[in-house]
CSV table of C-alpha atoms and ligand atoms in Angstrom, one decimal:
chain,number,residue,atom,x,y,z
A,27,MET,CA,121.1,88.6,88.8
A,28,LYS,CA,118.7,89.9,91.4
A,29,ASN,CA,118.3,93.8,90.0
A,30,ASN,CA,117.9,95.8,93.5
A,31,LYS,CA,119.1,99.2,93.7
A,32,ILE,CA,120.0,101.6,96.6
A,33,ASN,CA,118.0,105.5,95.5
A,34,ILE,CA,121.2,107.9,97.0
A,35,LEU,CA,121.2,110.6,96.7
A,36,GLY,CA,118.5,110.6,93.2
A,37,PHE,CA,121.7,108.2,92.0
A,38,HIS,CA,120.2,104.7,92.1
A,39,PHE,CA,123.5,102.5,92.6
A,40,LEU,CA,123.9,98.2,91.9
A,41,ASN,CA,123.2,96.7,95.5
A,42,THR,CA,124.8,93.8,94.6
A,43,ASN,CA,128.1,91.5,95.3
A,44,PHE,CA,130.7,91.2,93.5
A,45,ASN,CA,130.3,88.3,91.2
A,46,ASP,CA,126.7,88.8,91.0
A,47,PHE,CA,128.0,91.9,89.3
A,48,LEU,CA,130.8,90.9,87.4
A,49,ASN,CA,129.3,88.0,86.0
A,50,ASN,CA,126.5,89.6,84.1
A,51,ILE,CA,128.6,92.6,82.5
A,52,LYS,CA,131.0,89.9,81.0
A,53,TYR,CA,127.3,88.1,79.6
A,54,ARG,CA,126.8,91.7,78.9
A,55,ILE,CA,130.7,91.8,77.0
A,56,ASN,CA,129.6,88.2,75.6
A,57,LYS,CA,126.7,89.7,73.4
A,58,LYS,CA,128.7,92.9,73.0
A,59,GLU,CA,125.7,94.9,74.4
A,60,ASN,CA,126.9,98.5,75.2
A,61,THR,CA,127.5,98.7,78.5
A,62,PHE,CA,128.6,102.2,80.1
A,63,VAL,CA,129.7,101.8,83.9
A,64,VAL,CA,130.5,104.0,87.3
A,65,THR,CA,132.9,103.1,90.2
A,66,ALA,CA,131.4,105.7,92.3
A,67,ASN,CA,132.6,107.4,95.6
A,68,PRO,CA,131.2,110.1,98.1
A,69,GLU,CA,133.1,112.4,96.4
A,70,ILE,CA,132.6,111.6,93.0
A,71,ILE,CA,128.4,111.6,94.4
A,72,THR,CA,129.3,115.6,96.0
A,73,TYR,CA,131.5,117.3,92.8
A,74,ALA,CA,127.9,115.7,90.5
A,75,LEU,CA,125.1,117.5,93.8
A,76,ASP,CA,127.5,121.0,92.1
A,77,HIS,CA,127.1,119.7,88.7
A,78,PRO,CA,124.1,118.9,86.6
A,79,LYS,CA,125.4,118.0,83.5
A,80,TYR,CA,127.7,115.6,85.2
A,81,SER,CA,125.2,114.3,87.5
A,82,ASN,CA,122.9,113.3,83.9
A,83,LYS,CA,126.0,111.8,82.7
A,84,ILE,CA,126.2,109.5,85.5
A,85,LYS,CA,122.5,108.8,86.1
A,86,GLN,CA,122.5,107.5,82.9
A,87,ALA,CA,125.0,104.6,83.5
A,88,ASP,CA,124.1,100.9,82.6
A,89,TYR,CA,126.3,100.4,86.1
A,90,LEU,CA,126.6,103.3,89.2
A,91,VAL,CA,128.7,100.7,91.6
A,92,PRO,CA,129.6,101.5,95.8
A,93,ASP,CA,133.8,101.9,94.9
A,94,GLY,CA,133.8,104.1,98.3
A,95,VAL,CA,133.1,103.0,102.2
A,96,GLY,CA,131.0,105.6,102.2
A,97,ILE,CA,128.9,105.0,99.4
A,98,LEU,CA,128.5,101.4,101.7
A,99,LYS,CA,127.4,103.4,104.2
A,100,GLY,CA,125.4,105.9,103.2
A,101,ALA,CA,123.2,103.2,102.1
A,102,LYS,CA,123.1,101.6,106.8
A,103,ILE,CA,121.6,105.2,107.4
A,104,LEU,CA,119.2,104.1,105.0
A,105,GLY,CA,118.2,101.4,106.0
A,106,ALA,CA,119.9,99.2,102.9
A,107,ASN,CA,122.8,97.3,104.1
A,108,MET,CA,125.2,96.9,100.1
A,109,PRO,CA,126.6,93.9,100.3
A,110,GLU,CA,130.6,94.8,99.7
A,111,ARG,CA,132.9,97.2,97.8
A,112,ILE,CA,132.9,96.9,93.4
A,113,THR,CA,136.3,99.2,93.4
A,114,GLY,CA,137.1,99.7,89.8
A,115,TYR,CA,140.6,98.5,90.7
A,116,ASP,CA,139.7,94.7,91.2
A,117,VAL,CA,136.7,95.0,88.2
A,118,LEU,CA,140.2,95.6,86.0
A,119,LEU,CA,142.3,92.2,88.2
A,120,GLU,CA,139.6,90.3,87.1
A,121,LEU,CA,138.6,90.9,83.7
A,122,LEU,CA,142.5,91.6,82.0
A,123,SER,CA,142.7,87.5,83.7
A,124,TRP,CA,138.9,86.2,81.8
A,125,GLY,CA,139.7,88.4,79.3
A,126,ASN,CA,143.4,86.4,78.9
A,127,LYS,CA,141.3,82.4,79.5
A,128,ASN,CA,139.0,83.9,76.5
A,129,ASN,CA,141.0,85.9,74.7
A,130,LYS,CA,139.2,88.4,74.5
A,131,SER,CA,140.1,92.4,73.7
A,132,ALA,CA,140.7,95.4,74.9
A,133,TYR,CA,141.9,99.4,74.6
A,134,PHE,CA,143.7,101.3,77.5
A,135,LEU,CA,143.2,105.5,77.8
A,136,GLY,CA,144.9,107.2,80.9
A,137,ALA,CA,147.5,108.0,83.2
A,138,LYS,CA,151.3,109.2,81.9
A,139,PRO,CA,153.1,107.9,79.2
A,140,GLU,CA,155.5,106.0,81.4
A,141,VAL,CA,152.9,105.0,83.4
A,142,ILE,CA,151.4,103.7,80.2
A,143,LYS,CA,154.4,102.0,79.5
A,144,ASP,CA,155.0,100.4,82.5
A,145,LEU,CA,151.6,99.3,81.9
A,146,LYS,CA,151.9,97.3,78.9
A,147,ASN,CA,154.8,95.6,79.8
A,148,ILE,CA,152.6,94.1,82.8
A,149,LEU,CA,149.6,93.7,80.8
A,150,ILE,CA,152.0,91.5,78.4
A,151,ASP,CA,154.0,89.6,80.8
A,152,LYS,CA,150.8,88.9,82.8
A,153,TYR,CA,147.6,88.4,80.2
A,154,PRO,CA,149.6,87.2,76.8
A,155,ASN,CA,146.2,86.3,75.7
A,156,LEU,CA,144.4,89.6,75.9
A,157,LYS,CA,144.3,91.4,73.2
A,158,ILE,CA,145.1,94.8,73.3
A,159,LYS,CA,143.4,97.2,71.1
A,160,GLY,CA,145.2,100.7,72.5
A,161,LEU,CA,147.2,102.2,74.7
A,162,GLN,CA,147.5,105.7,75.0
A,163,ASP,CA,148.1,108.0,77.7
A,164,GLY,CA,145.5,110.7,79.6
A,165,TYR,CA,147.0,113.7,78.7
A,166,PHE,CA,145.6,113.8,74.5
A,167,LYS,CA,145.1,117.8,73.3
A,168,ASP,CA,142.4,116.2,71.1
A,169,ASP,CA,139.9,113.6,72.1
A,170,GLU,CA,137.9,113.0,68.6
A,171,LYS,CA,140.8,111.0,67.8
A,172,VAL,CA,142.3,109.2,70.4
A,173,ALA,CA,138.0,108.3,69.8
A,174,LYS,CA,138.5,107.3,66.8
A,175,ASP,CA,140.6,104.9,67.2
A,176,ILE,CA,138.9,103.4,70.0
A,177,ILE,CA,136.5,102.7,68.1
A,178,LYS,CA,137.9,101.7,64.7
A,179,GLN,CA,139.5,99.1,66.7
A,180,LYS,CA,136.3,97.8,68.3
A,181,PRO,CA,137.9,96.1,71.5
A,182,ASP,CA,135.6,94.3,74.4
A,183,MET,CA,136.9,96.6,76.9
A,184,ILE,CA,137.7,100.0,77.4
A,185,PHE,CA,139.7,100.9,79.8
A,186,VAL,CA,140.0,104.8,80.5
A,187,ALA,CA,140.9,105.9,83.9
A,188,LEU,CA,141.4,109.3,83.1
A,189,GLY,CA,139.7,110.6,86.4
A,190,PHE,CA,136.5,111.8,86.9
A,191,PRO,CA,134.7,113.8,86.1
A,192,LYS,CA,136.8,113.6,82.4
A,193,GLN,CA,136.2,109.8,81.7
A,194,GLU,CA,133.2,109.7,83.0
A,195,ASP,CA,132.9,113.2,80.3
A,196,PHE,CA,134.6,111.5,77.1
A,197,ILE,CA,133.1,107.5,77.4
A,198,PHE,CA,129.6,109.6,77.6
A,199,LYS,CA,130.1,111.6,74.8
A,200,TYR,CA,131.6,108.0,72.4
A,201,LYS,CA,130.2,105.1,74.1
A,202,ASN,CA,127.5,105.1,72.0
A,203,LYS,CA,129.4,104.9,68.3
A,204,LEU,CA,131.1,101.5,69.9
A,205,ASN,CA,128.9,98.4,71.7
A,206,SER,CA,131.6,97.1,74.0
A,207,LEU,CA,132.4,97.6,77.9
A,208,TRP,CA,132.9,101.4,78.6
A,209,ILE,CA,134.2,102.0,82.6
A,210,GLY,CA,136.1,105.2,84.3
A,211,LEU,CA,138.8,103.7,86.8
A,212,GLY,CA,140.0,106.6,88.1
A,213,GLY,CA,144.1,105.7,89.6
A,214,SER,CA,143.7,102.2,88.3
A,215,PHE,CA,146.2,102.1,86.1
A,216,ASP,CA,149.0,104.0,87.9
A,217,VAL,CA,148.1,100.7,91.2
A,218,LEU,CA,148.6,98.7,88.0
A,219,SER,CA,151.7,99.7,87.0
A,220,GLY,CA,153.6,99.8,90.0
A,221,HIS,CA,153.6,103.3,90.6
A,222,THR,CA,151.2,104.4,92.7
A,223,ASP,CA,150.5,101.4,96.1
A,224,ARG,CA,146.5,100.1,96.9
A,225,ALA,CA,146.7,99.4,100.0
A,226,PRO,CA,148.1,96.6,102.7
A,227,LYS,CA,145.3,93.7,102.5
A,228,PHE,CA,144.8,95.6,106.3
A,229,TRP,CA,143.5,98.3,106.0
A,230,ILE,CA,141.8,97.2,102.9
A,231,LYS,CA,139.5,95.0,105.5
A,232,HIS,CA,139.1,96.9,107.9
A,233,ASN,CA,137.4,99.7,105.2
A,234,ILE,CA,140.4,102.3,106.5
A,235,GLU,CA,141.7,102.4,103.0
A,236,TRP,CA,140.8,106.4,102.7
A,237,LEU,CA,143.5,106.2,105.9
A,238,TYR,CA,146.5,105.0,103.5
A,239,ARG,CA,146.1,107.4,101.5
A,240,LEU,CA,145.4,110.3,103.0
A,241,ILE,CA,148.5,109.0,105.1
A,242,LYS,CA,150.3,109.1,101.8
A,243,GLN,CA,148.9,111.5,99.5
A,244,PRO,CA,148.6,114.3,103.0
A,245,SER,CA,146.9,116.9,99.3
A,246,ARG,CA,143.9,114.5,99.0
A,247,PHE,CA,143.0,116.2,102.3
A,248,LYS,CA,140.7,118.7,100.6
A,249,ARG,CA,138.7,116.2,98.3
A,250,MET,CA,138.1,113.3,101.9
A,251,LEU,CA,136.4,116.5,103.1
A,252,SER,CA,133.2,115.1,100.9
A,253,LEU,CA,133.4,112.2,103.2
A,254,PRO,CA,131.2,113.7,105.8
A,255,LYS,CA,129.6,116.2,103.7
A,256,PHE,CA,128.3,113.1,101.5
A,257,ILE,CA,127.1,112.1,104.9
A,258,TYR,CA,125.2,114.7,106.0
A,259,LEU,CA,123.3,114.8,102.3
A,260,VAL,CA,122.0,111.1,103.3
A,261,LYS,CA,120.5,111.8,106.8
A,262,LYS,CA,118.7,114.5,105.2
A,263,GLN,CA,117.6,112.4,102.9
A,264,ASN,CA,116.8,109.8,105.4
A,265,LYS,CA,115.5,112.4,107.9
A,266,LYS,CA,113.3,113.2,104.4
A,267,SER,CA,111.5,109.5,103.8
A,268,THR,CA,111.1,108.7,107.7
A,269,HIS,CA,108.8,111.5,107.7
A,270,GLU,CA,107.0,111.3,104.8
B,308,UDP,N1,145.3,111.4,84.7
B,308,UDP,C1,145.2,111.3,82.9
B,308,UDP,N2,144.7,112.3,82.0
B,308,UDP,C2,144.2,114.2,83.3
B,308,UDP,C3,144.0,114.0,83.7
B,308,UDP,C4,143.8,112.5,85.0
B,308,UDP,O1,145.1,110.3,82.2
B,308,UDP,O2,144.0,114.7,82.0
B,308,UDP,C5,145.0,110.1,85.2
B,308,UDP,C6,146.5,110.4,86.8
B,308,UDP,O3,147.2,110.1,85.3
B,308,UDP,C7,145.6,109.1,87.3
B,308,UDP,C8,144.0,108.9,86.8
B,308,UDP,O4,143.8,110.1,85.7
B,308,UDP,O5,146.4,108.5,86.8
B,308,UDP,C9,143.5,110.1,88.4
B,308,UDP,O6,144.0,109.0,89.6
B,308,UDP,P1,143.4,109.7,90.8
B,308,UDP,O7,143.9,108.8,91.6
B,308,UDP,O8,143.2,111.3,91.0
B,308,UDP,O9,142.2,109.7,90.7
B,308,UDP,P2,140.0,108.9,91.2
B,308,UDP,O10,140.8,107.7,91.6
B,308,UDP,O11,140.6,109.6,92.2
B,308,UDP,O12,138.9,109.0,90.4
């Protein structure tokens, strides 16, 4: 893999395409390498800028990939051309079908109890050869207990869908106890189980998936203000670097 990174506001994003990234992840899973992936959007980055502890954790990820179109926009402002988004949801789908073909195992942590229940049926139906090592909803009290079970089960892949910052906090705390893939996936289980629909292809293709989500869930409006803030900060970074 061309190990290209681009520095956006101090965060080193992987600058490659989806397939290249996935090939590398699969290679690492086969080798049982410890891997921590953060799929970030402008919201995560602006949150991290205000929360140094969280920032420090995501800076230690093996891969920080652009989940949101805002990150691609930010790269462009800085004169770099990121080829495409690498969304947590697409990574999940690809790893599930690869895992199914190659008899890999996975642990699913996150989302509401009814979501994880429906997810189980979908997994059994669509990915019969994938070994499910555990399914745990995201509303637990004792994280030590949950982590202990994951470590005992030794899954190849640990999908953590607790939303940020919870998912990265959890992964960071326990990842060194097991050499597997640990990846934070936000609301992906809600989408895969059919509890939330993802934007139709047209919206995704035209980079307006965020607008679709806003129309569907107007309560997200406040969260989306992080995009203009992010763009403003990137423009400032760009000015600074051209003046240096
Ligand atoms: N969630 C969870 N435990 C919590 C809080 C949230 O499992 O304590 C789940 C929630 O049910 C949802 C996901 O985390 O499935 C967060 O989804 P959202 O779309 O808000 O995340 P984003 O993709 O924006 O990070």
